[in-house]
CSV table of C-alpha atoms and ligand atoms in Angstrom, one decimal:
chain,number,residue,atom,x,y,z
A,1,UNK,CA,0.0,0.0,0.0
A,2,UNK,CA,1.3,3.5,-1.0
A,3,UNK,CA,1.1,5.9,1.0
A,4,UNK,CA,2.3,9.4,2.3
A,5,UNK,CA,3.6,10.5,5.8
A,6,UNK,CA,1.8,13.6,6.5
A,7,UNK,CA,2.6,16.7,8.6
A,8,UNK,CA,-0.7,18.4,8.9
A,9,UNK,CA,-1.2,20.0,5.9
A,10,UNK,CA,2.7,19.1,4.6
A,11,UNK,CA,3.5,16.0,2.3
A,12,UNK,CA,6.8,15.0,4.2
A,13,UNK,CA,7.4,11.1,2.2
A,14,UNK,CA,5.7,8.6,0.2
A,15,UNK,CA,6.6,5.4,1.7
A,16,UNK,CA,5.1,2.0,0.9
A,17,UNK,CA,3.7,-0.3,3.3
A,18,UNK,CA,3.5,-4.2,3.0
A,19,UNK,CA,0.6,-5.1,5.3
A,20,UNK,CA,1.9,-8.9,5.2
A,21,UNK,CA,4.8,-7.9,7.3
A,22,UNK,CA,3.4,-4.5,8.4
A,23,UNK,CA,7.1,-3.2,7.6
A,24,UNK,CA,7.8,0.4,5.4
A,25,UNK,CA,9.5,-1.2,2.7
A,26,UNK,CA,10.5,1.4,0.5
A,27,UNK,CA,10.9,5.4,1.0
A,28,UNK,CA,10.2,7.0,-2.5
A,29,UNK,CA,9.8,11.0,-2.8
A,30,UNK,CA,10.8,13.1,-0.1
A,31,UNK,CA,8.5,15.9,-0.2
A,32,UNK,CA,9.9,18.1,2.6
A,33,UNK,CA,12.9,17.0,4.6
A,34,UNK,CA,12.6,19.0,7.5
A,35,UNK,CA,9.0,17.5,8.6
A,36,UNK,CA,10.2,14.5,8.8
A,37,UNK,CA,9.7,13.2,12.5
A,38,UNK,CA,12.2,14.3,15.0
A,39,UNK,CA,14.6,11.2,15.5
A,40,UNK,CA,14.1,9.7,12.1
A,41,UNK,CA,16.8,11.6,10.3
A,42,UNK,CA,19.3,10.9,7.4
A,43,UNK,CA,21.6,8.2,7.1
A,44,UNK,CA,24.4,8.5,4.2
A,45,UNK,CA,22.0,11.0,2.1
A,46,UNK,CA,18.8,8.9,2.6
A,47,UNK,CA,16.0,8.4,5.2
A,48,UNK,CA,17.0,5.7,7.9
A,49,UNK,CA,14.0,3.4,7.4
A,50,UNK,CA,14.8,1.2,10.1
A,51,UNK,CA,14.3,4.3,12.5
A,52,UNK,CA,11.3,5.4,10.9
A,53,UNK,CA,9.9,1.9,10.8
A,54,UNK,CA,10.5,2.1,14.6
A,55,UNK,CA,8.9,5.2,14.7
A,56,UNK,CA,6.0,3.5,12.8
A,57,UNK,CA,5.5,0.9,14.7
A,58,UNK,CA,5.6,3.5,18.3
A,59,UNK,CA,2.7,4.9,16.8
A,60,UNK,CA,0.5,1.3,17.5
A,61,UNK,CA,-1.2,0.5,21.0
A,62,UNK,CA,1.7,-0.9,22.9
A,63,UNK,CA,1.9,-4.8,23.4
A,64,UNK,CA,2.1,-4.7,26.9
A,65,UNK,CA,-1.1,-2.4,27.2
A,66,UNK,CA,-3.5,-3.5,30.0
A,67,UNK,CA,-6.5,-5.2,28.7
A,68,UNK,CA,-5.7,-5.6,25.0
A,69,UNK,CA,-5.7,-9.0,23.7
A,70,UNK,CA,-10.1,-8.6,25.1
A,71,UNK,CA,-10.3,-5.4,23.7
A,72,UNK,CA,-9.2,-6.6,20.0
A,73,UNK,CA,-11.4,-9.3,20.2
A,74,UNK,CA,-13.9,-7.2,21.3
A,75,UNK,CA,-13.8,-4.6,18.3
A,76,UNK,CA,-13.2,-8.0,16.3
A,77,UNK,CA,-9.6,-6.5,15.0
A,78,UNK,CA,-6.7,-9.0,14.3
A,79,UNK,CA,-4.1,-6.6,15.5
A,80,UNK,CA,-3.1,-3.1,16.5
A,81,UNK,CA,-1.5,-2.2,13.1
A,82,UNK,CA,-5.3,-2.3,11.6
A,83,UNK,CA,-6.4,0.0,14.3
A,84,UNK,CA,-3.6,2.4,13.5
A,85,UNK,CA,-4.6,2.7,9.5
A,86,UNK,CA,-8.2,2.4,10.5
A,87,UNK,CA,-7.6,5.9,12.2
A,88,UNK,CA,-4.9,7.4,9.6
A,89,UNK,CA,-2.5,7.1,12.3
A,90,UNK,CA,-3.9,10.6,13.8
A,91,UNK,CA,-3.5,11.2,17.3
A,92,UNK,CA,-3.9,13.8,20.0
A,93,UNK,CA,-0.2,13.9,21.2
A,94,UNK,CA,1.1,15.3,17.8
A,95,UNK,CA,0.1,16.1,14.3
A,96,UNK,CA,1.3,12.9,11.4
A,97,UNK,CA,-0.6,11.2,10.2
A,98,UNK,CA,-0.9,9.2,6.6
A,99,UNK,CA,-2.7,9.8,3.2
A,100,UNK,CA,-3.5,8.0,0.5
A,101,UNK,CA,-2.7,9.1,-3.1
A,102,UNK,CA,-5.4,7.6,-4.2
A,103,UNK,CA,-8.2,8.1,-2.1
A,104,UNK,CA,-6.9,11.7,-0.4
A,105,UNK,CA,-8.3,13.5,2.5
A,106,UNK,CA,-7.9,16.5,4.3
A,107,UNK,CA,-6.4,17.1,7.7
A,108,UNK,CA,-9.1,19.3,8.8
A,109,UNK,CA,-11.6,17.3,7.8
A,110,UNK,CA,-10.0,14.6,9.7
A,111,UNK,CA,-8.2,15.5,12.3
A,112,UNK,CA,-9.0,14.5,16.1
A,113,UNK,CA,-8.4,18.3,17.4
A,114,UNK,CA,-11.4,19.9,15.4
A,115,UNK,CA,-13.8,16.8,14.1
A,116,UNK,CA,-15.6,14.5,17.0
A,117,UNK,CA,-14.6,11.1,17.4
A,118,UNK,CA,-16.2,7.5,18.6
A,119,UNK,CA,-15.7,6.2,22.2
A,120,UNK,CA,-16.1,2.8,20.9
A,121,UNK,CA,-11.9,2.0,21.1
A,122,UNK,CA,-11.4,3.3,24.4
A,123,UNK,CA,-14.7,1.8,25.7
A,124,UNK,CA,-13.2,-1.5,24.5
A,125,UNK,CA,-9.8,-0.6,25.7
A,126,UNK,CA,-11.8,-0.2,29.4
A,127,UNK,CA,-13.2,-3.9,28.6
A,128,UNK,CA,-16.8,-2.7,27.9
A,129,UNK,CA,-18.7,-4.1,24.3
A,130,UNK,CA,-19.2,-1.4,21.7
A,131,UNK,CA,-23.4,-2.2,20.5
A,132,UNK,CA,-23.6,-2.9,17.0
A,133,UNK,CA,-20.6,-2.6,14.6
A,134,UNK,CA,-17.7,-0.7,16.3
A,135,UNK,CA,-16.6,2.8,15.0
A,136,UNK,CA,-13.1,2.3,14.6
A,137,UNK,CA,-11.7,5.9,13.9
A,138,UNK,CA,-10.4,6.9,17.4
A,139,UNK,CA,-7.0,8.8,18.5
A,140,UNK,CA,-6.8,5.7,21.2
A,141,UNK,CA,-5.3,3.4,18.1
A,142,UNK,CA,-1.9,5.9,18.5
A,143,UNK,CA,-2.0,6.3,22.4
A,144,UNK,CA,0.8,4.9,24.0
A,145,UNK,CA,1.6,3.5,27.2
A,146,UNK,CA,0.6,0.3,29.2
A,147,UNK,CA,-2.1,1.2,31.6
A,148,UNK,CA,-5.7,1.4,30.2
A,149,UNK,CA,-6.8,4.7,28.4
A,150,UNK,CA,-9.3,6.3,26.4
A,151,UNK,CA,-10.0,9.9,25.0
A,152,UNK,CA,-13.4,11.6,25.6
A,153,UNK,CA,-15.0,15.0,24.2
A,154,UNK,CA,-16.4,17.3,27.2
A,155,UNK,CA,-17.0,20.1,27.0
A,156,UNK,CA,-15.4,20.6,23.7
A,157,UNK,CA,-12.0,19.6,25.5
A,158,UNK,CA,-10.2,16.8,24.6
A,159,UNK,CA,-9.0,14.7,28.0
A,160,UNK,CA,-7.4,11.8,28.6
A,161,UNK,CA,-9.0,8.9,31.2
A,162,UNK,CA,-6.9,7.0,32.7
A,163,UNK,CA,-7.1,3.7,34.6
A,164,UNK,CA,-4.5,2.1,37.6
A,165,UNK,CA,-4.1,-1.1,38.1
A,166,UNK,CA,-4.0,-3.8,41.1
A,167,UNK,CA,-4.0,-4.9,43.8
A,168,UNK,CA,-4.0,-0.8,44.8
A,169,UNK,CA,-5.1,0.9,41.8
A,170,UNK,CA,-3.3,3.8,43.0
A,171,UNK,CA,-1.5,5.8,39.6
A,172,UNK,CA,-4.8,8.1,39.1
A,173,UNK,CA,-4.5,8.9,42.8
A,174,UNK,CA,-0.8,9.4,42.7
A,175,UNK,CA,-1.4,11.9,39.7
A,176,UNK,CA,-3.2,14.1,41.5
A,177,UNK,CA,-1.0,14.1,44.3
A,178,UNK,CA,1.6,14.8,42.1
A,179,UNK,CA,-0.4,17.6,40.5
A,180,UNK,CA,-0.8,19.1,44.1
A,181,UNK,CA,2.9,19.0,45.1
A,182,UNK,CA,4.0,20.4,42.3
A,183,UNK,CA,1.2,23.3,42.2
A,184,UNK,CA,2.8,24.0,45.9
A,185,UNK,CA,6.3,23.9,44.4
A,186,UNK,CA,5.3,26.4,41.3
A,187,UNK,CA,6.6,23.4,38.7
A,188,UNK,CA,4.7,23.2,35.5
A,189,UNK,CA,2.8,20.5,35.0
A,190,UNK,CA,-0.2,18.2,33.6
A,191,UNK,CA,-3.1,19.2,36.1
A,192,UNK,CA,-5.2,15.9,36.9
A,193,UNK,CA,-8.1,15.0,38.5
A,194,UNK,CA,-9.8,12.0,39.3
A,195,UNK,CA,-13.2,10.3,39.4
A,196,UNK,CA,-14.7,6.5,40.1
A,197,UNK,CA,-16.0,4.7,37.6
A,198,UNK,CA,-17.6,1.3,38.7
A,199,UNK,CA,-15.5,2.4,42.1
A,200,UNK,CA,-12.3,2.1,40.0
A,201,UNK,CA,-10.3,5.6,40.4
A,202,UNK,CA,-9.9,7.2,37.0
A,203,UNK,CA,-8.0,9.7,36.0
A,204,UNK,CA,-8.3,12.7,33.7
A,205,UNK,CA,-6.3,15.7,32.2
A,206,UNK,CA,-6.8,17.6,29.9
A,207,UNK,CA,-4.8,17.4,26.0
A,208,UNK,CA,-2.0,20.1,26.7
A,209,UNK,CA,-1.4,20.0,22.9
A,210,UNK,CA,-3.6,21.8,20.2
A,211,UNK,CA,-3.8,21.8,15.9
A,212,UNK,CA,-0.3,24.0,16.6
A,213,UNK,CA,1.6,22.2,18.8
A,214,UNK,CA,3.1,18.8,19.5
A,215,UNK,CA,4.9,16.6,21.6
A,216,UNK,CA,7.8,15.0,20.7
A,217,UNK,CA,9.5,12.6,23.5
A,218,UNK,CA,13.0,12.5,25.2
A,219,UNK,CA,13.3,9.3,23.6
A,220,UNK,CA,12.9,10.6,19.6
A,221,UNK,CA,14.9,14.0,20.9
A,222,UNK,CA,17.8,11.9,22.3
A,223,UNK,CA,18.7,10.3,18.5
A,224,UNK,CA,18.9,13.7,17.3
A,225,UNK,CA,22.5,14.1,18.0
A,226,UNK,CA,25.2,12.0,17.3
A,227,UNK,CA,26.2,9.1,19.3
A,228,UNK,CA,27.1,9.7,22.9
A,229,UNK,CA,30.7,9.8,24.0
A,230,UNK,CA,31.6,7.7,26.8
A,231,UNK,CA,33.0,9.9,29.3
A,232,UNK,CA,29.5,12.1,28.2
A,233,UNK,CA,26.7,11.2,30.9
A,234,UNK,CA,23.2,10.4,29.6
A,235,UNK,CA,21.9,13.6,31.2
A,236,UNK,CA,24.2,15.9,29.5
A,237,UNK,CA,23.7,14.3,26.4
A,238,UNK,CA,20.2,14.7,26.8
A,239,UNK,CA,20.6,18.3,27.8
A,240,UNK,CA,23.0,18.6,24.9
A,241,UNK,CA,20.4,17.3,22.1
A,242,UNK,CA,17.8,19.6,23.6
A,243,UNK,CA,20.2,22.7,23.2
A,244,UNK,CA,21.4,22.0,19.6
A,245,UNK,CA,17.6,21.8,19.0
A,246,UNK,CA,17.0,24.8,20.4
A,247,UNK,CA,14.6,23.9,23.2
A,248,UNK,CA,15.4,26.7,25.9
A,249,UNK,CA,15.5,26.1,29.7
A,250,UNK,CA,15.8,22.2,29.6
A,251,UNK,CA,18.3,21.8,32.5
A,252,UNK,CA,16.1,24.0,34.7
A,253,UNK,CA,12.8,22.0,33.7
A,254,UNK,CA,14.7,18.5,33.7
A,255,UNK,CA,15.5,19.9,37.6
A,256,UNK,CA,12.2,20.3,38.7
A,257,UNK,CA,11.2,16.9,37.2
A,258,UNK,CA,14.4,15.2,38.7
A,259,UNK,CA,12.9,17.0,42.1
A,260,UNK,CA,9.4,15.6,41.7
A,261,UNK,CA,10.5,12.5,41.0
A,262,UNK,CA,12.3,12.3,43.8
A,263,UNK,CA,9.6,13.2,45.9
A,264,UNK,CA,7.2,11.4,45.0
A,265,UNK,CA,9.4,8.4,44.4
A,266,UNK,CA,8.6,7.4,40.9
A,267,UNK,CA,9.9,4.3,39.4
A,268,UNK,CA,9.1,5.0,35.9
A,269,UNK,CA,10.3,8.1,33.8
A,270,UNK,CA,11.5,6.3,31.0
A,271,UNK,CA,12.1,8.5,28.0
A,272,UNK,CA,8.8,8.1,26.6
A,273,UNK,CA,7.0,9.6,29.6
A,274,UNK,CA,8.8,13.2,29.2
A,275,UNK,CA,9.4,15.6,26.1
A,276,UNK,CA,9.2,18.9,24.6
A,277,UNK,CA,6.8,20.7,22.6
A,278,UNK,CA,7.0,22.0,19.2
A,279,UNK,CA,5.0,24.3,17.3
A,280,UNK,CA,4.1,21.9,14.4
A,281,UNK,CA,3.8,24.2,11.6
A,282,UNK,CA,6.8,26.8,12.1
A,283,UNK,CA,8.6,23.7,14.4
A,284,UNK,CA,10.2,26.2,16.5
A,285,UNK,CA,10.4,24.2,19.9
A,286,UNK,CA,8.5,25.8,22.9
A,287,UNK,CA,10.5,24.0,25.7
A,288,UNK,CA,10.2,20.9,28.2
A,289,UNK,CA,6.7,20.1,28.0
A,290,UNK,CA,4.9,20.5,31.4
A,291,UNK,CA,5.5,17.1,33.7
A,292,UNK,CA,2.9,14.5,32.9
A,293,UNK,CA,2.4,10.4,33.9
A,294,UNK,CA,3.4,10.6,37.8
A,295,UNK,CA,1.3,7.5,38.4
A,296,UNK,CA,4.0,4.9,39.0
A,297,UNK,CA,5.1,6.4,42.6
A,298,UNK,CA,4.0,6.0,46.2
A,299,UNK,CA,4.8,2.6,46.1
A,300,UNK,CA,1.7,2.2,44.1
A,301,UNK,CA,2.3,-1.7,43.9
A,302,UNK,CA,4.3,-2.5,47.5
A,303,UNK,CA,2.6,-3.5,50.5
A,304,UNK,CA,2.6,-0.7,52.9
A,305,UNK,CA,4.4,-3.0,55.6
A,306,UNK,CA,7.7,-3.1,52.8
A,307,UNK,CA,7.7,0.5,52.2
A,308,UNK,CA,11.5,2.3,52.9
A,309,UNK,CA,11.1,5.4,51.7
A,310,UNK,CA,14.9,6.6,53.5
A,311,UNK,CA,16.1,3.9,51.7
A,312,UNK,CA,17.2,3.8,47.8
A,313,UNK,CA,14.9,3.7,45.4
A,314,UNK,CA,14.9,2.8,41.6
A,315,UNK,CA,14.7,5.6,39.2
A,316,UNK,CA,14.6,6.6,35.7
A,317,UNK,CA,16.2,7.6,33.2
A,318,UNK,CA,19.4,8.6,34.0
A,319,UNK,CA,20.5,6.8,37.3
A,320,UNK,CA,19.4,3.8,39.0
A,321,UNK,CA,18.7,4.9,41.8
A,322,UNK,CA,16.9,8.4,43.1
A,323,UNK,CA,19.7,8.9,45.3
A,324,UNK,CA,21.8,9.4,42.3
A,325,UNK,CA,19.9,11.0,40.3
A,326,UNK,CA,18.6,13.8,42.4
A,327,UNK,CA,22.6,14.4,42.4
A,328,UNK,CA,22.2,16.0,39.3
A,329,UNK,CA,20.2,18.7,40.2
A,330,UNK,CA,22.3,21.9,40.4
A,331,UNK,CA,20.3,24.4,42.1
A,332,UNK,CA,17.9,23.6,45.4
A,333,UNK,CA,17.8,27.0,46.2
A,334,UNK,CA,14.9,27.9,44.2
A,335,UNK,CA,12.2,25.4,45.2
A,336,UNK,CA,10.4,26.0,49.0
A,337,UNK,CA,10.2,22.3,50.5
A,338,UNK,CA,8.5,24.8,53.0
A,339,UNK,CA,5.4,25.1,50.6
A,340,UNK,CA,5.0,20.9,51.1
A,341,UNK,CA,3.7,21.2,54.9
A,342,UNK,CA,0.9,20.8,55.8
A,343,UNK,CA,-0.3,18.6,52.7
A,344,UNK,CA,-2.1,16.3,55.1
A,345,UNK,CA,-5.9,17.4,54.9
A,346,UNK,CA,-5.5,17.4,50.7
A,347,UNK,CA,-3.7,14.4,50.9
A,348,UNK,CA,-6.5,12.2,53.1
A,349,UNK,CA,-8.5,13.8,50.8
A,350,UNK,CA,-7.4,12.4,47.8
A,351,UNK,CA,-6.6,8.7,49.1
A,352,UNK,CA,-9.3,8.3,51.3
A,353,UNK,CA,-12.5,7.9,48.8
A,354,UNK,CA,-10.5,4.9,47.5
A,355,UNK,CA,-12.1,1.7,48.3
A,356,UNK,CA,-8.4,0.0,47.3
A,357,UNK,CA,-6.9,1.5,50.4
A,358,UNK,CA,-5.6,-1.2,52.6
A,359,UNK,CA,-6.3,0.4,56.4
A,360,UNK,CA,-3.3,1.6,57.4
A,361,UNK,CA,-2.0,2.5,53.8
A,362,UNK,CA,-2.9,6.1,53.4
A,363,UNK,CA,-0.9,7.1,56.7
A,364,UNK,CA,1.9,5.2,56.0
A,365,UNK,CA,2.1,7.1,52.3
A,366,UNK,CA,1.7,10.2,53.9
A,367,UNK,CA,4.5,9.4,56.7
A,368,UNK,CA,7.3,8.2,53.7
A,369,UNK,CA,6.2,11.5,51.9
A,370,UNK,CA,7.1,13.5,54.3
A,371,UNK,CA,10.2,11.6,55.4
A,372,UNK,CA,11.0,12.1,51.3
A,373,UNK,CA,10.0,16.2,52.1
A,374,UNK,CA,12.6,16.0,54.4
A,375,UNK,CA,15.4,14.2,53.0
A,376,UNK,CA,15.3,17.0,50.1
A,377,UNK,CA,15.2,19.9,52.7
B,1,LIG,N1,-2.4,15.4,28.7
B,1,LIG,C1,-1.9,14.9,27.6
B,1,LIG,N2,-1.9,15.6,26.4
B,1,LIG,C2,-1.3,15.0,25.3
B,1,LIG,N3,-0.7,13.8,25.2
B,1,LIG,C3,-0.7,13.1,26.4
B,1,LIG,C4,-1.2,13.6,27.6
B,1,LIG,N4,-1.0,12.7,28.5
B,1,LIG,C5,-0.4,11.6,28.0
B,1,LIG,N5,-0.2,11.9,26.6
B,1,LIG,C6,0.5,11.0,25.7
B,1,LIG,O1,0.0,9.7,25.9
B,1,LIG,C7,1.1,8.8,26.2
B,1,LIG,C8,0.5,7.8,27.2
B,1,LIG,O2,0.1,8.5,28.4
B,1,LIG,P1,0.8,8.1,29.8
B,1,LIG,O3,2.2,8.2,29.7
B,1,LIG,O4,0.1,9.0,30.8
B,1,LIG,O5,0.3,6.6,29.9
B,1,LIG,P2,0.8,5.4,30.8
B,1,LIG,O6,0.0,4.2,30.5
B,1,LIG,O7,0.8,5.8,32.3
B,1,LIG,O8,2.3,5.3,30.3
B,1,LIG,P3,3.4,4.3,30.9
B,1,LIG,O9,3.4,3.1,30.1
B,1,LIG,O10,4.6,5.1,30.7
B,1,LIG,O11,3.2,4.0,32.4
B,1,LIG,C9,2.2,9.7,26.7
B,1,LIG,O12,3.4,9.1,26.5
B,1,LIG,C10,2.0,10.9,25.8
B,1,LIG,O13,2.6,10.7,24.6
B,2,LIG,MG1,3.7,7.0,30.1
C-alpha cells in the first residue's frame, strides 16, 4: 500500500507499506525534509528506514497495554496495526498522520483536534462491548503507554482517562497528588483530576497539545544528536540534544522533574513519559513540556508493611537509583520544600475515597512523603 507520511497540511514522504509484514519497505519522494519526524533523520544521504519503521511501529497501542488481547477481540480487529490505518495514524499527542494518493483526505476534515470522534476503542480498551458494529476511527489506536486509556469529548475539550491497576489501583491517585505537590512547588505541570468509575479511580487531564503544537518525547529528541561519547553522561547528552535543537530552559525544567521525581518516588520516567513541545507548523520548539504520567510512585504496587522510603529507590532515566539521580540537580535553592507542609488534609483527601486503600496505607504514604520532604530539605 502507498502511502504518504503527513505533517498536517505538509506531504513529508511517500513510503510503501507491506501489510503482510506491516514493515515500510520502500521510502520513495521526499517531499519536505525538514517534517520529517524528529529522531528519524538521514543516514548517508537517505532516510533511515529502520528508525522510521521504529517510529512507525511507536505509533500502535503498545503490546504490553492492560486489557488488550479482550479489547481486539472485542472490536473483532486481528491486530493493532489495523487500528492504526483504520484511524490514519492521527492522534492527539502530535500532528502525522498518513494519506493515501489515491483516495486523499484533508487534515481538517479529519483530524481529532477539530472533528468528534467514537468512544467505541477506548470503551473496549476499558473492557466494555461497543453495541452494533464498532466505530473504529479513534486517536486511542496511536495512544501509548501500558495502563488502560481512552479519550473523551467534554465540553469541547479533549481529555485523557486514565485507569491504575491492582492490587491498589493507586496511579490516578498518585497523579493528583503529584499535580498538588508540584502546584505547591510552582513546577509546570499536567493538572489531573480524578473520578470512580464502577468504584475504579480514574483519572483525567486535559490534552495540553492543540492543531499548533506537538509533543515530541525524550526518547525521539535523544537520536537527534550523534552518538554519545563515553565519558559524556546520559543527562548531558540529553541536555545537549535539547540545546542544539534549540529547546530553551531544559536543565532547569529537567531539575524540577528530577525533584518531583524524587519526591514522589517514581519508578518510571522512561524517555517516553517526558518531552518537549514544538510548534508543528513553524517547528520552533517551545521547551520541556509540562511534567505528565506521575502515576508509578507511592509505592503504588508495595505492600505498605515493605515501604522504605529513606532507603534507595529505583529511578529513571538517568540513574538507577533516586539517590543518584537527584545528584544532578544543580540548584535547590529555588524550590520552598517549605510550601509541602501541611499537605495532610489534601492528601487524606485524595486517598481516602478509594475503596483499594488497605487500612493503614494512606498514613503510612503520607509518613514516607514527608520523610521524602525531608530528606530533600
Ligand atoms: N495530557 C496529555 N496531552 C497530550 N498527550 C498526552 C497527555 N497525557 C499523555 N499523553 C500522551 O499519551 C502517552 C501515554 O500516556 P501516559 O504516559 O500518561 O500513559 P501510561 O500508560 O501511564 O504510560 P506508561 O506506560 O509510561 O506508564 C504519553 O506518553 C504521551 O505521549
Ligand atoms: Mg507513560
Amino acid at each position: 500500500m502507498l502511502y504518504t507520511l503527513m505533517h498536517k497540511k505538509v506531504p513529508v514522504l511517500d513510503f510503501e507499506l507491506d501489510q503482510e509484514v506491516d514493515a515500510i519497505v520502500k521510502i520513495l519522494t521526499v517531499h519536505n525534509a525538514e517534517h520529517i519526524p524528529v529522531g528519524v533523520g538521514f543516514e548517508n544521504g537517505v532516510v533511515n528506514r529502520k528508525a522510521l519503521n521504529n517510529w512507525w511501529l511507536s505509533r500502535t497501542i503498545p503490546a504490553s497495554r492492560s486489557g488488550l488481547q479482550e479489547a481486539l477481540e472485542l472490536l473483532q480487529v486481528c491486530s493493532t496495526r489495523v487500528l492504526l490505518e483504520k484511524c490514519f495514524a492521527l492522534g492527539l499527542s502530535d500532528q502525522y498522520w498518513v494519506n493515501r494518493p489515491s483516495n486523499p483526505l484533508q487534515w481538517e476534515d479529519i483530524n481529532f483536534f477539530d472533528n468528534e470522534f467514537s468512544e467505541d476503542v477506548g470503551d473496549a480498551l476499558f473492557g466494555k462491548e461497543p453495541k452494533g458494529k464498532p466505530h473504529l476511527v479513534s486517536p486511542d489506536n496511536t495512544s501509548d503507554g501500558w495502563l488502560k486509556k481512552k479519550w473523551i469529548i467534554q465540553n469541547g475539550k479533549r481529555i485523557l482517562l486514565k485507569g491504575g491497576s491492582g492490587p491498589y489501583y493507586q496511579e490516578p491517585l498518585n497523579e493528583v497528588l503529584a499535580s498538588l505537590i508540584m502546584k505547591r512547588l510552582s513546577i509546570r505541570h499536567v493538572e489531573y483530576t480524578y473520578s470512580f468509575i464502577n468504584d475504579f479511580p480514574i483519572s483525567a487531564c486535559e490534552d495540553f497539545i492543540d492543531t499548533q503544537t506537538e509533543l515530541i518525547s525524550a526518547w525521539n529528541i535523544l537520536f537527534t544528536s550523534k552518538k554519545r561519547l563515553n565519558h559524556i553522561s546520559i543527562y548531558e547528552h540529553f541536555l545537549e540534544s535539547c540545546e542544539s535543537l534549540g529547546i530553551a530552559n531544559a536543565r532547569a525544567d529537567l531539575e524540577n522533574m528530577l525533584v518531583t521525581d524524587f519526591l514522589i518516588a517514581n519508578v518510571d520516567r522512561h524517555f517516553n513519559n517526558f518531552g518537549a513541545v514544538r510548534n508543528a507548523d513553524t517547528l520552533e520548539w517551545i521547551g520541556i513540556a509540562p511534567i505528565f504520567d506521575c502515576g508509578t510512585s507511592f509505592w503504588y504496587n508495595e505492600y505498605a508493611h515493605s515501604i522504605k522510603p529513606e532507603y534507595k529507590i529505583p529511578s529513571k532515566p538517568f540513574k538507577g537509583d533516586h539517590t543518584e539521580q537527584i545528584k544532578l540537580v544543580e540548584n535547590f535553592d529555588r524550590f520552598n520544600f517549605d510550601a509541602l507542609l501541611n499537605i495532610d488534609d489534601e492528601f487524606y483527601e485524595i486517598f481516602k475515597p478509594s475503596q483499594f486503600m488497605e487500612t493503614g496505607r494512606a498514613k503510612t504514604l503520607l509518613h514516607s512523603l514527608k520523610i521524602r520532604i525531608k530528606m530533600l530539605r
